[in-house]
mmCIF file of C-alpha atoms in Angstrom:
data_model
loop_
_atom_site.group_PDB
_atom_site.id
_atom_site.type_symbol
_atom_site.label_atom_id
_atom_site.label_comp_id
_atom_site.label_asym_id
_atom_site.label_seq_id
_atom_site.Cartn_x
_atom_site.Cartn_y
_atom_site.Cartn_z
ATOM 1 C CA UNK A 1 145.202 -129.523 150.592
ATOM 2 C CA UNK A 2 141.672 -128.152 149.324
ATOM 3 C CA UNK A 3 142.390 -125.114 150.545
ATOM 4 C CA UNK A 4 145.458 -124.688 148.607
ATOM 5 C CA UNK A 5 144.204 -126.276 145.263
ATOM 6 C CA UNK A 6 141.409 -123.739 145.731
ATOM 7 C CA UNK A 7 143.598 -120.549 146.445
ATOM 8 C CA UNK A 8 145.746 -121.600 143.164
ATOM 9 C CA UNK A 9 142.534 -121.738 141.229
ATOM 10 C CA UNK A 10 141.682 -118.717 142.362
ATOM 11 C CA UNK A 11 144.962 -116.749 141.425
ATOM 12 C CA UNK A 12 145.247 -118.465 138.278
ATOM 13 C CA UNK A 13 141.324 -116.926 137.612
ATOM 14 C CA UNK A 14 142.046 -113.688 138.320
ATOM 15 C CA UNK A 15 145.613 -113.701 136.407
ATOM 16 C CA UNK A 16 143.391 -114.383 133.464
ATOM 17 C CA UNK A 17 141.019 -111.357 133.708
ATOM 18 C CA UNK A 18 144.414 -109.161 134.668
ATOM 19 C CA UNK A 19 145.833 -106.852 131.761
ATOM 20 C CA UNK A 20 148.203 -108.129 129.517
ATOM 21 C CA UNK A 21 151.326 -107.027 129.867
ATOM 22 C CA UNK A 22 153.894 -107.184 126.985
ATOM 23 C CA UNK A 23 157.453 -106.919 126.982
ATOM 24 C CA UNK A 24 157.107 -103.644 124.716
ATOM 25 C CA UNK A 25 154.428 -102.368 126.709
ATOM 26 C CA UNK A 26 156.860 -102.789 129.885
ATOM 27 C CA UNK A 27 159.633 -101.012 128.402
ATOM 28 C CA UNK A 28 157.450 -98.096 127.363
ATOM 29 C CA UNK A 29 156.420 -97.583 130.697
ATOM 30 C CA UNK A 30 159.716 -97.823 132.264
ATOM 31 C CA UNK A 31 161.144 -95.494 129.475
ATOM 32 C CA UNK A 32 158.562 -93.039 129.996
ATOM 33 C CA UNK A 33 159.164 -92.728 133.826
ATOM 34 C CA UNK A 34 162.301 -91.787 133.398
ATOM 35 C CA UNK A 35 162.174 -89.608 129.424
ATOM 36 C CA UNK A 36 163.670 -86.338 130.617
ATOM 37 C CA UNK A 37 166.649 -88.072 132.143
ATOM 38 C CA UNK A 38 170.082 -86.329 130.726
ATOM 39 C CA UNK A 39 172.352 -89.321 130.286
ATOM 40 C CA UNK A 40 175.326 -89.193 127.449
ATOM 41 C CA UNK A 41 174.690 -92.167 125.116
ATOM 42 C CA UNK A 42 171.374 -92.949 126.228
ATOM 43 C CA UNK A 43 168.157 -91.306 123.992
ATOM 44 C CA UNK A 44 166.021 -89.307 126.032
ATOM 45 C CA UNK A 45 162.600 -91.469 124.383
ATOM 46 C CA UNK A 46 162.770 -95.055 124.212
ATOM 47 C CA UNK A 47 162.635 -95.575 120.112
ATOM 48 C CA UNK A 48 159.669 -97.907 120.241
ATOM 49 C CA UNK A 49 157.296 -95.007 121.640
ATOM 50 C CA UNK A 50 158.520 -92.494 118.654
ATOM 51 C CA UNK A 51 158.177 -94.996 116.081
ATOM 52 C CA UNK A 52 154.526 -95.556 117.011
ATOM 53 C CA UNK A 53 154.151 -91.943 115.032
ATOM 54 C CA UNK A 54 156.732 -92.366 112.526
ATOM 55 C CA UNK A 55 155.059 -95.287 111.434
ATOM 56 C CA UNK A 56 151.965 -93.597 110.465
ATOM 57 C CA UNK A 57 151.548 -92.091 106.189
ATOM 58 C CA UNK A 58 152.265 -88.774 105.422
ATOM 59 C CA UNK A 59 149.353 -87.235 103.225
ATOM 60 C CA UNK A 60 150.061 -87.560 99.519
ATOM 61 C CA UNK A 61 151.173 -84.891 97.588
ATOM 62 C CA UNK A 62 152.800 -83.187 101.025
ATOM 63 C CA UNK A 63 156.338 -82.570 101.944
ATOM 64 C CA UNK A 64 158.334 -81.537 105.354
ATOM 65 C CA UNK A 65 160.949 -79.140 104.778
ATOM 66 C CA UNK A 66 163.101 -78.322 107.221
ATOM 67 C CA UNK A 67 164.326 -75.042 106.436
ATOM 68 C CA UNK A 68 168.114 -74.863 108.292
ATOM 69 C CA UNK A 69 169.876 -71.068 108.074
ATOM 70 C CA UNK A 70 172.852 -70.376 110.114
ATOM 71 C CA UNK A 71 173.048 -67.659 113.525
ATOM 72 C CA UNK A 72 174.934 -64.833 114.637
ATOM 73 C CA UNK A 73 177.128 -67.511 116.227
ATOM 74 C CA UNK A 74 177.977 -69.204 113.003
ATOM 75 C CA UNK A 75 175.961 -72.524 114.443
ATOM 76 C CA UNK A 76 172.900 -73.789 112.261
ATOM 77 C CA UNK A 77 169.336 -73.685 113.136
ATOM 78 C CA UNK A 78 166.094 -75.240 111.760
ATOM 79 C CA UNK A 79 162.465 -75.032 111.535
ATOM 80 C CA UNK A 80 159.679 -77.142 109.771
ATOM 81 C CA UNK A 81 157.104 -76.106 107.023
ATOM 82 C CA UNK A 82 154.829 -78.776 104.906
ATOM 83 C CA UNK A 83 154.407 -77.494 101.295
ATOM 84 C CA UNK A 84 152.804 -79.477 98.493
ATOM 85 C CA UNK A 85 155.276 -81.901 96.647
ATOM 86 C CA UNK A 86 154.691 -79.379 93.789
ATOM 87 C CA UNK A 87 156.597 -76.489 95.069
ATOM 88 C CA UNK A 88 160.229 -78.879 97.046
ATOM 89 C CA UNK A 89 160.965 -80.149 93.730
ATOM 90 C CA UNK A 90 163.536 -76.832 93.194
ATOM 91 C CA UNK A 91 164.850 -73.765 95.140
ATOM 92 C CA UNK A 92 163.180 -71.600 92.638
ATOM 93 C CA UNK A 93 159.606 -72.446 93.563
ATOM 94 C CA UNK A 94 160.272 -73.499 97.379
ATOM 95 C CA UNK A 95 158.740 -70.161 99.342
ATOM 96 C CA UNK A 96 161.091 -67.715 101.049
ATOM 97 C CA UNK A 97 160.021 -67.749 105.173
ATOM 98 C CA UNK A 98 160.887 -65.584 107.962
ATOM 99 C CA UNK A 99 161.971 -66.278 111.702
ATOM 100 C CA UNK A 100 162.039 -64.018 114.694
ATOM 101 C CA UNK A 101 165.846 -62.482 114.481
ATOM 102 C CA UNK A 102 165.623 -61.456 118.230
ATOM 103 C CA UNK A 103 165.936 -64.304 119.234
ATOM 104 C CA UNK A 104 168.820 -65.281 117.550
ATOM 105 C CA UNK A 105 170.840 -62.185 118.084
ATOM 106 C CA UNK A 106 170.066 -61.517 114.489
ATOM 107 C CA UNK A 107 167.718 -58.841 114.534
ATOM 108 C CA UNK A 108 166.745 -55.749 117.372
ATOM 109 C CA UNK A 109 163.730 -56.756 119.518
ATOM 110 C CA UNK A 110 161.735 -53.680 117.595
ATOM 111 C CA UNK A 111 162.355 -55.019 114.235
ATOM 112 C CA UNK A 112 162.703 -58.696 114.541
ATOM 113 C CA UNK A 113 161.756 -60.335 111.108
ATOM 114 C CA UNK A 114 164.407 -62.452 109.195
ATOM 115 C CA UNK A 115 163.927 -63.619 105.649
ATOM 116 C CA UNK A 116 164.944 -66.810 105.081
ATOM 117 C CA UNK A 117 166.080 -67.276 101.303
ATOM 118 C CA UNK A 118 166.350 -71.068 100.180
ATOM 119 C CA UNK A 119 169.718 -71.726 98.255
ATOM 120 C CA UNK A 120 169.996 -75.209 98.261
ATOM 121 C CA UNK A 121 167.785 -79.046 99.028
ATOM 122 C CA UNK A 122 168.606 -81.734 100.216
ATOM 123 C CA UNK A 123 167.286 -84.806 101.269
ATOM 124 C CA UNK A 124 166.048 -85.126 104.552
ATOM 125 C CA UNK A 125 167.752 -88.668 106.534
ATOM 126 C CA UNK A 126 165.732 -88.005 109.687
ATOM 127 C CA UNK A 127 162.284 -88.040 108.056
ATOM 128 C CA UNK A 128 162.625 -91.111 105.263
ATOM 129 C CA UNK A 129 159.393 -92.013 103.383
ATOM 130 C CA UNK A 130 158.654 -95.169 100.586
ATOM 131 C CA UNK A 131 156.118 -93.260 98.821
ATOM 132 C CA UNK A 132 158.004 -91.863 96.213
ATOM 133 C CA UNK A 133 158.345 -88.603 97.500
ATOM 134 C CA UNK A 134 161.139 -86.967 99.691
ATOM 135 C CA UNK A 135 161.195 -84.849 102.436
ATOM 136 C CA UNK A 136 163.589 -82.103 102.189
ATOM 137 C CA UNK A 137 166.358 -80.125 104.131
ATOM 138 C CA UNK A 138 166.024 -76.582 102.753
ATOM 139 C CA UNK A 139 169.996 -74.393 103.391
ATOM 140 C CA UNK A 140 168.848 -70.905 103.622
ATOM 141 C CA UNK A 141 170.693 -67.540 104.167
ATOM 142 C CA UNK A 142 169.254 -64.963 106.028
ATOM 143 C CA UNK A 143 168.019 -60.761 104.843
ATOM 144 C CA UNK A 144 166.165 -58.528 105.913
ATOM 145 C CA UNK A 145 162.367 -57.722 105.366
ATOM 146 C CA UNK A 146 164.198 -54.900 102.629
ATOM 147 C CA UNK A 147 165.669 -57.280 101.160
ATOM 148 C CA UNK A 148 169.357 -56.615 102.619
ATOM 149 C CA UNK A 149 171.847 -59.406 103.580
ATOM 150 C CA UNK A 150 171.889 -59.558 107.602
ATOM 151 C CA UNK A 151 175.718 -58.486 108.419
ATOM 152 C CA UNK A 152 176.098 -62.229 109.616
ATOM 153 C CA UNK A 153 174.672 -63.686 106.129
ATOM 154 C CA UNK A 154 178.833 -64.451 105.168
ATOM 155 C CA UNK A 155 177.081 -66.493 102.007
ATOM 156 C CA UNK A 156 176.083 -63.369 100.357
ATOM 157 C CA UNK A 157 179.532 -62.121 100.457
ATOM 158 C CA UNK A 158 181.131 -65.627 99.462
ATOM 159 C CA UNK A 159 177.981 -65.469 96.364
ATOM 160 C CA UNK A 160 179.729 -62.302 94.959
ATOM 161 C CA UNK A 161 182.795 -63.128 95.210
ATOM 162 C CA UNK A 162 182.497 -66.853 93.014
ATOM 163 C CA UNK A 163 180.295 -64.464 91.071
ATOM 164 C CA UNK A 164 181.520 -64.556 87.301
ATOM 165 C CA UNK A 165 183.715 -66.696 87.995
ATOM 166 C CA UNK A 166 182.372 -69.889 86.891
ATOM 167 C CA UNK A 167 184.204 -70.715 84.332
ATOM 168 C CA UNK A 168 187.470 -71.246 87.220
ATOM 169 C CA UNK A 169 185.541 -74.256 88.622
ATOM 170 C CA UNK A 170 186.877 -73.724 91.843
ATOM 171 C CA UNK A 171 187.288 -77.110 94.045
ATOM 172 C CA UNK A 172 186.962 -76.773 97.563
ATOM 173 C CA UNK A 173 188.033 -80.185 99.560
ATOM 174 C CA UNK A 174 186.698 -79.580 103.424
ATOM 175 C CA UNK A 175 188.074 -81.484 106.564
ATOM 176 C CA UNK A 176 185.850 -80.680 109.412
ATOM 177 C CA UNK A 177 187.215 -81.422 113.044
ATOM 178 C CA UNK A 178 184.950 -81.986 115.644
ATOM 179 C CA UNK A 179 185.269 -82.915 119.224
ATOM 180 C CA UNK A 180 182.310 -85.184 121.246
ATOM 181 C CA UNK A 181 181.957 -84.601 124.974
ATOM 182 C CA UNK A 182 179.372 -86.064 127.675
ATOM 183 C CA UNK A 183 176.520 -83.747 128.182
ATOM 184 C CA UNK A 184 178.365 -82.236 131.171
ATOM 185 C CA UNK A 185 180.173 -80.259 128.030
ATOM 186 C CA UNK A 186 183.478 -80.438 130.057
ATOM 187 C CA UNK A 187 184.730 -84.017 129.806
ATOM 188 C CA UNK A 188 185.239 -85.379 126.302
ATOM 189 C CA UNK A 189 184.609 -89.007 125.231
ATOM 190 C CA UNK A 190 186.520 -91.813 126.345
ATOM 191 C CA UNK A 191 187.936 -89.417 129.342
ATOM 192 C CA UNK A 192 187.901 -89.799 132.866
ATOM 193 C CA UNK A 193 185.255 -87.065 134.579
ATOM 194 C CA UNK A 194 187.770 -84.394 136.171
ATOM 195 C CA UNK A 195 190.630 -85.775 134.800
ATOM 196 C CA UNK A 196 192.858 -86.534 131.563
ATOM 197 C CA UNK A 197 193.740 -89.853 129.759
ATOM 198 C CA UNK A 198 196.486 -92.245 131.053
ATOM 199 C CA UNK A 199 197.850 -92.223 127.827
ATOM 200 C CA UNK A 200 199.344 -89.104 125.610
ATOM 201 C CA UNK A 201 198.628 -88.794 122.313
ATOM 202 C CA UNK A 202 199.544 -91.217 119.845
ATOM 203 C CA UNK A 203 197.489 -94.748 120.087
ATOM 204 C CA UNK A 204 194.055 -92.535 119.122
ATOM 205 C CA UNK A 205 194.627 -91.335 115.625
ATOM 206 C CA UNK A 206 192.541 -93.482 112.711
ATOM 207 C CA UNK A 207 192.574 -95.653 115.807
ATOM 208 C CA UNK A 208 190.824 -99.185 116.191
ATOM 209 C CA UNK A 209 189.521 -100.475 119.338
ATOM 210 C CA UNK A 210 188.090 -99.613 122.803
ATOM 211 C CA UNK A 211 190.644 -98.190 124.320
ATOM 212 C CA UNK A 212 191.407 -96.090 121.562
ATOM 213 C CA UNK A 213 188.679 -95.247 119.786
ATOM 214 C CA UNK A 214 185.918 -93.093 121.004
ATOM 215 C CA UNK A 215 182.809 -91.781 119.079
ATOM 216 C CA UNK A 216 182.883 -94.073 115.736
ATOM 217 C CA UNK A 217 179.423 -95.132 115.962
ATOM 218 C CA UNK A 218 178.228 -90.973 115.610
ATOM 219 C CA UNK A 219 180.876 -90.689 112.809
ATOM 220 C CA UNK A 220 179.765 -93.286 110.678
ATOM 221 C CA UNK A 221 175.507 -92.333 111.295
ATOM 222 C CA UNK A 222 176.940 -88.787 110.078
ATOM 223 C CA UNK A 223 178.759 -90.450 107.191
ATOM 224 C CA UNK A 224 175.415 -92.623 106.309
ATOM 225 C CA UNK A 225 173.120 -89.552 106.390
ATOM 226 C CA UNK A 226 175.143 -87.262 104.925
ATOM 227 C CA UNK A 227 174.996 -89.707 101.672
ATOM 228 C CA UNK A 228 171.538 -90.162 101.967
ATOM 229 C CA UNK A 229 170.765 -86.686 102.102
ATOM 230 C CA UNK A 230 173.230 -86.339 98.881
ATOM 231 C CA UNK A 231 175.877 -84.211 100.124
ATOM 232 C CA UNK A 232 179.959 -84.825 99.010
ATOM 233 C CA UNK A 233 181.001 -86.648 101.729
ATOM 234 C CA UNK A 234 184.328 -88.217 100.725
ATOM 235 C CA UNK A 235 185.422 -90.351 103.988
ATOM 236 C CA UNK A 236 186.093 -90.127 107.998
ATOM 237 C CA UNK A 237 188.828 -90.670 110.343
ATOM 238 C CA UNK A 238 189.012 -90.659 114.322
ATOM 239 C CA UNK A 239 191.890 -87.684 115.185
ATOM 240 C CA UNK A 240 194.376 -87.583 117.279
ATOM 241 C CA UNK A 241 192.897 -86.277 120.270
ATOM 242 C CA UNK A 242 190.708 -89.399 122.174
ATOM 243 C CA UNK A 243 187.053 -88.253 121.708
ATOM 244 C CA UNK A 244 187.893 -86.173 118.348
ATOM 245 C CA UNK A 245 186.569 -87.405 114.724
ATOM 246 C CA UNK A 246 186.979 -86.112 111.552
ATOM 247 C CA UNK A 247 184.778 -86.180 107.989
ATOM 248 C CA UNK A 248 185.790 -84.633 104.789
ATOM 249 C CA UNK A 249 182.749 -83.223 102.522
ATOM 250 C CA UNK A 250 184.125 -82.636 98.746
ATOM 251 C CA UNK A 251 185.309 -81.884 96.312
ATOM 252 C CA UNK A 252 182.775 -79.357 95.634
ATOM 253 C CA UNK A 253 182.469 -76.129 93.180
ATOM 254 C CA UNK A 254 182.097 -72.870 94.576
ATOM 255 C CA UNK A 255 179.381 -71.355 96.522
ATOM 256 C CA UNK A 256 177.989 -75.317 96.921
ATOM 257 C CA UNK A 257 180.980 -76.135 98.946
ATOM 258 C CA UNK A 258 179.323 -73.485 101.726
ATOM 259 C CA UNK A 259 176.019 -75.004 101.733
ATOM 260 C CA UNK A 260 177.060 -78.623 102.115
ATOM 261 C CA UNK A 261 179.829 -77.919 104.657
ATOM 262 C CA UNK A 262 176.864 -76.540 106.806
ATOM 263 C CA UNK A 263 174.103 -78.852 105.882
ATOM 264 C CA UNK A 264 176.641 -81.514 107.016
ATOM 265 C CA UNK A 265 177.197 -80.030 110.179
ATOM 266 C CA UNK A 266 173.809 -79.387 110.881
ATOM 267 C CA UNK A 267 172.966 -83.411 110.448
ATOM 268 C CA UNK A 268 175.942 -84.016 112.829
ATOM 269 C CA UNK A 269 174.347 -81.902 115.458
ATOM 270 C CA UNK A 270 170.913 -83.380 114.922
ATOM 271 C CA UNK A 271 172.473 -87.601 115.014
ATOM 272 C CA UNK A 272 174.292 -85.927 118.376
ATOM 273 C CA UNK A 273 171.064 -85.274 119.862
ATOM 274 C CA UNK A 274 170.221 -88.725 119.173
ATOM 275 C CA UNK A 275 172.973 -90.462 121.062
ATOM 276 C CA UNK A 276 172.509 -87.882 123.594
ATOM 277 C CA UNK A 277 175.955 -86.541 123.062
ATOM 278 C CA UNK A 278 177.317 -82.724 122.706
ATOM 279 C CA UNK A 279 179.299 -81.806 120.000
ATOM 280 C CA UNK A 280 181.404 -78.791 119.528
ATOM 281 C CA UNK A 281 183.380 -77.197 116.590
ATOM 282 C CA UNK A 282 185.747 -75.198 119.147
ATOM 283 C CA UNK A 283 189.122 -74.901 117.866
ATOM 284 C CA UNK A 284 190.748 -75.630 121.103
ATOM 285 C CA UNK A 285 188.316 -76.917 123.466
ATOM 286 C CA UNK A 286 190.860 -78.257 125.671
ATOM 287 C CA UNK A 287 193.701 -75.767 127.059
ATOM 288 C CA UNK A 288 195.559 -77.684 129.662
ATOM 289 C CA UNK A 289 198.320 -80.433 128.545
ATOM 290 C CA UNK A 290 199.619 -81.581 125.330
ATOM 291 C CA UNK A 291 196.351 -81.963 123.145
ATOM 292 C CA UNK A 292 195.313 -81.050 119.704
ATOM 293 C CA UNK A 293 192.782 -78.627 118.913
ATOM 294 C CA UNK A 294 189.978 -79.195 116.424
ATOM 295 C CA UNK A 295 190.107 -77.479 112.577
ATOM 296 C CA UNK A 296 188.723 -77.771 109.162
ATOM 297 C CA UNK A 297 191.784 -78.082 106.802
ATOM 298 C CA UNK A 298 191.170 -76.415 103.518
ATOM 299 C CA UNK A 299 192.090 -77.661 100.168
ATOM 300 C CA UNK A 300 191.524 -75.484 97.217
ATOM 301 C CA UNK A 301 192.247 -75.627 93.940
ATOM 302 C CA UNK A 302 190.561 -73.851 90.284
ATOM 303 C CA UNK A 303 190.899 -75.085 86.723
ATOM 304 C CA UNK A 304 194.453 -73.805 86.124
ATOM 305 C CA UNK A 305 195.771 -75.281 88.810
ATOM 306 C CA UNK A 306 194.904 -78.680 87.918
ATOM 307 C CA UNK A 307 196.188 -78.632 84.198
ATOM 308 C CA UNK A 308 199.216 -78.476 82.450
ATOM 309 C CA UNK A 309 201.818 -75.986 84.342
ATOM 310 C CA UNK A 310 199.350 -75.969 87.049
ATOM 311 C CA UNK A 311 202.502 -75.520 89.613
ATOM 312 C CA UNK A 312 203.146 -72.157 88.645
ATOM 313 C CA UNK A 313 199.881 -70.826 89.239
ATOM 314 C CA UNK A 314 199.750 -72.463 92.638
ATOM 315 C CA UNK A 315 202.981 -70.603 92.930
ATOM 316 C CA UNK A 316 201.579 -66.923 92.296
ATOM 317 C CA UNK A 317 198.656 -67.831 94.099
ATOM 318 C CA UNK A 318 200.897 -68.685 97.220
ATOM 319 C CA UNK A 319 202.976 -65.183 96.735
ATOM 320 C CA UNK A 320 199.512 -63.030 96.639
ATOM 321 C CA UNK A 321 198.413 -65.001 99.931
ATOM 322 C CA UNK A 322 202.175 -64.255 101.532
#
């Protein structure tokens, strides 16, 4: 019986001079055994790791801006720059940048340097700060070191053509399809792997529940951010494909209807890569059966459409597009 008393002592001593181990301190090291794991819904860093350094005070007077341009393929990218608060507070005094066009399929390997041209800011949801200062997303288009448009810079040809024109007030009203799929990029949410849905299509469109509706919680982050960051965003809706959504970003005048459209897509893409989920624009991603494709209905109006006798200018309108 001594013997026993004495051997619980003894554990019970040397728990005490053992390191602590917290529940938080547990999870971290669990998370981080495991961080380059590729599982759909599932972050790739456990949150409380990463918000060890987002916790800690950006300089004063300083700014991130993430400067966001879009590719050959018509898909955004993004890189980060700190300026002084001074120079984010307009696109006139934010600095043009350049990139390395190669890589992008932008630009020969010889002659790689792409301007990037800030057009528009926006605030930045991923990098919030309570100092009374914002950190920006910059939309950019894309010339050469001449100072030529690249032949994929479609902005500068949209730019001349709203050119002068102000005074139509032209309302663009965007709604963007998109279609979420598990990281294996062939089966889309709420769908068997290798397979199709017991159901057809029907029970999924503005859908509740489930069974039915697949994706919401990536819509609505989207829809959250995209006010934050101060773009148009008018409302959402799950489609009629299961694992399709749907947000609609206006109205908007002119040339800004462009730069939001793809500022919002670019936040979509960047809340994907937090829920660890791949997102694609593809107008048809799925060929076999019965099952919708993905779009971005247009709505378009200008000033003398929307007044008095409005009809008959949609009218000629409609006859120069036949």
């Amino acid at each position: 019986m001594k013997f026993i008393v004495a051997l619980c002592a003894f554990a019970a001593s040397a728990t005490a001079f053992a390191p602590a181990t917290t529940p938080s301190m547990t999870r971290t090291q669990l998370s981080m055994a495991n961080h380059l794991e590729l599982t759909t819904g599932k972050a790739q860093l456990d949150h409380s790791v990463i918000d060890r350094f987002n916790e800690l005070p950006y300089p004063a007077e300083k700014v991130l801006a993430e400067y966001v341009w879009v590719d050959a393929k018509g898909e955004t990218r993004s890189k980060t720059r700190t300026l002084p608060a001074s120079r984010a507070k307009a696109v006139d005094t934010l600095p043009r940048w350049n990139f390395d066009g190669s890589s992008t399929d932008q630009a020969p390997g010889d002659d790689s340097e792409v301007i990037l041209r800030p057009c528009r800011i926006f605030k930045d949801p991923f990098r919030p700060r309570n100092d009374g200062l914002d950190n920006i997303l910059v939309m950019c288009d894309t010339y050469t070191p001449a100072g030529e448009p690249l032949p994929t810079n479609t902005r500068a040809i949209a730019a001349k053509a709203f050119e002068g024109r102000e005074d139509e007030e032209i309302w663009f009203g965007l709604e963007q399809e998109f279609t979420l799929f598990n990281l294996d990029q062939r089966t889309p949410l709420g769908w068997p792997k290798n397979g199709f849905p017991n159901r057809p299509q029907g029970p999924y469109y503005c859908s509740v529940g489930p069974e039915n509706s697949f994706g919401r919680a990536i819509t609505d982050a989207t829809y959250r951010a995209c006010l934050y960051a101060g773009i148009e965003i008018s409302g959402t809706n799950g489609e009629v494909m299961p694992g399709q959504q749907e947000y609609q970003v206006g109205p908007c005048v002119g040339i800004d209807a462009g730069d939001q459209l793809f500022m919002s897509r670019y936040i979509l893409q960047r809340i994907c890569e937090e829920f660890q989920v791949y997102c694609t624009f593809h107008p048809k991603p799925i060929v076999d059966g019965d099952w919708n494709g993905a779009g971005m209905h247009t709505n378009v109006s200008t000033k003398a459409m929307r007044e008095e006798g409005g009809l008959e200018v949609i009218k000629k309108a409609i006859y120069k597009l036949a």
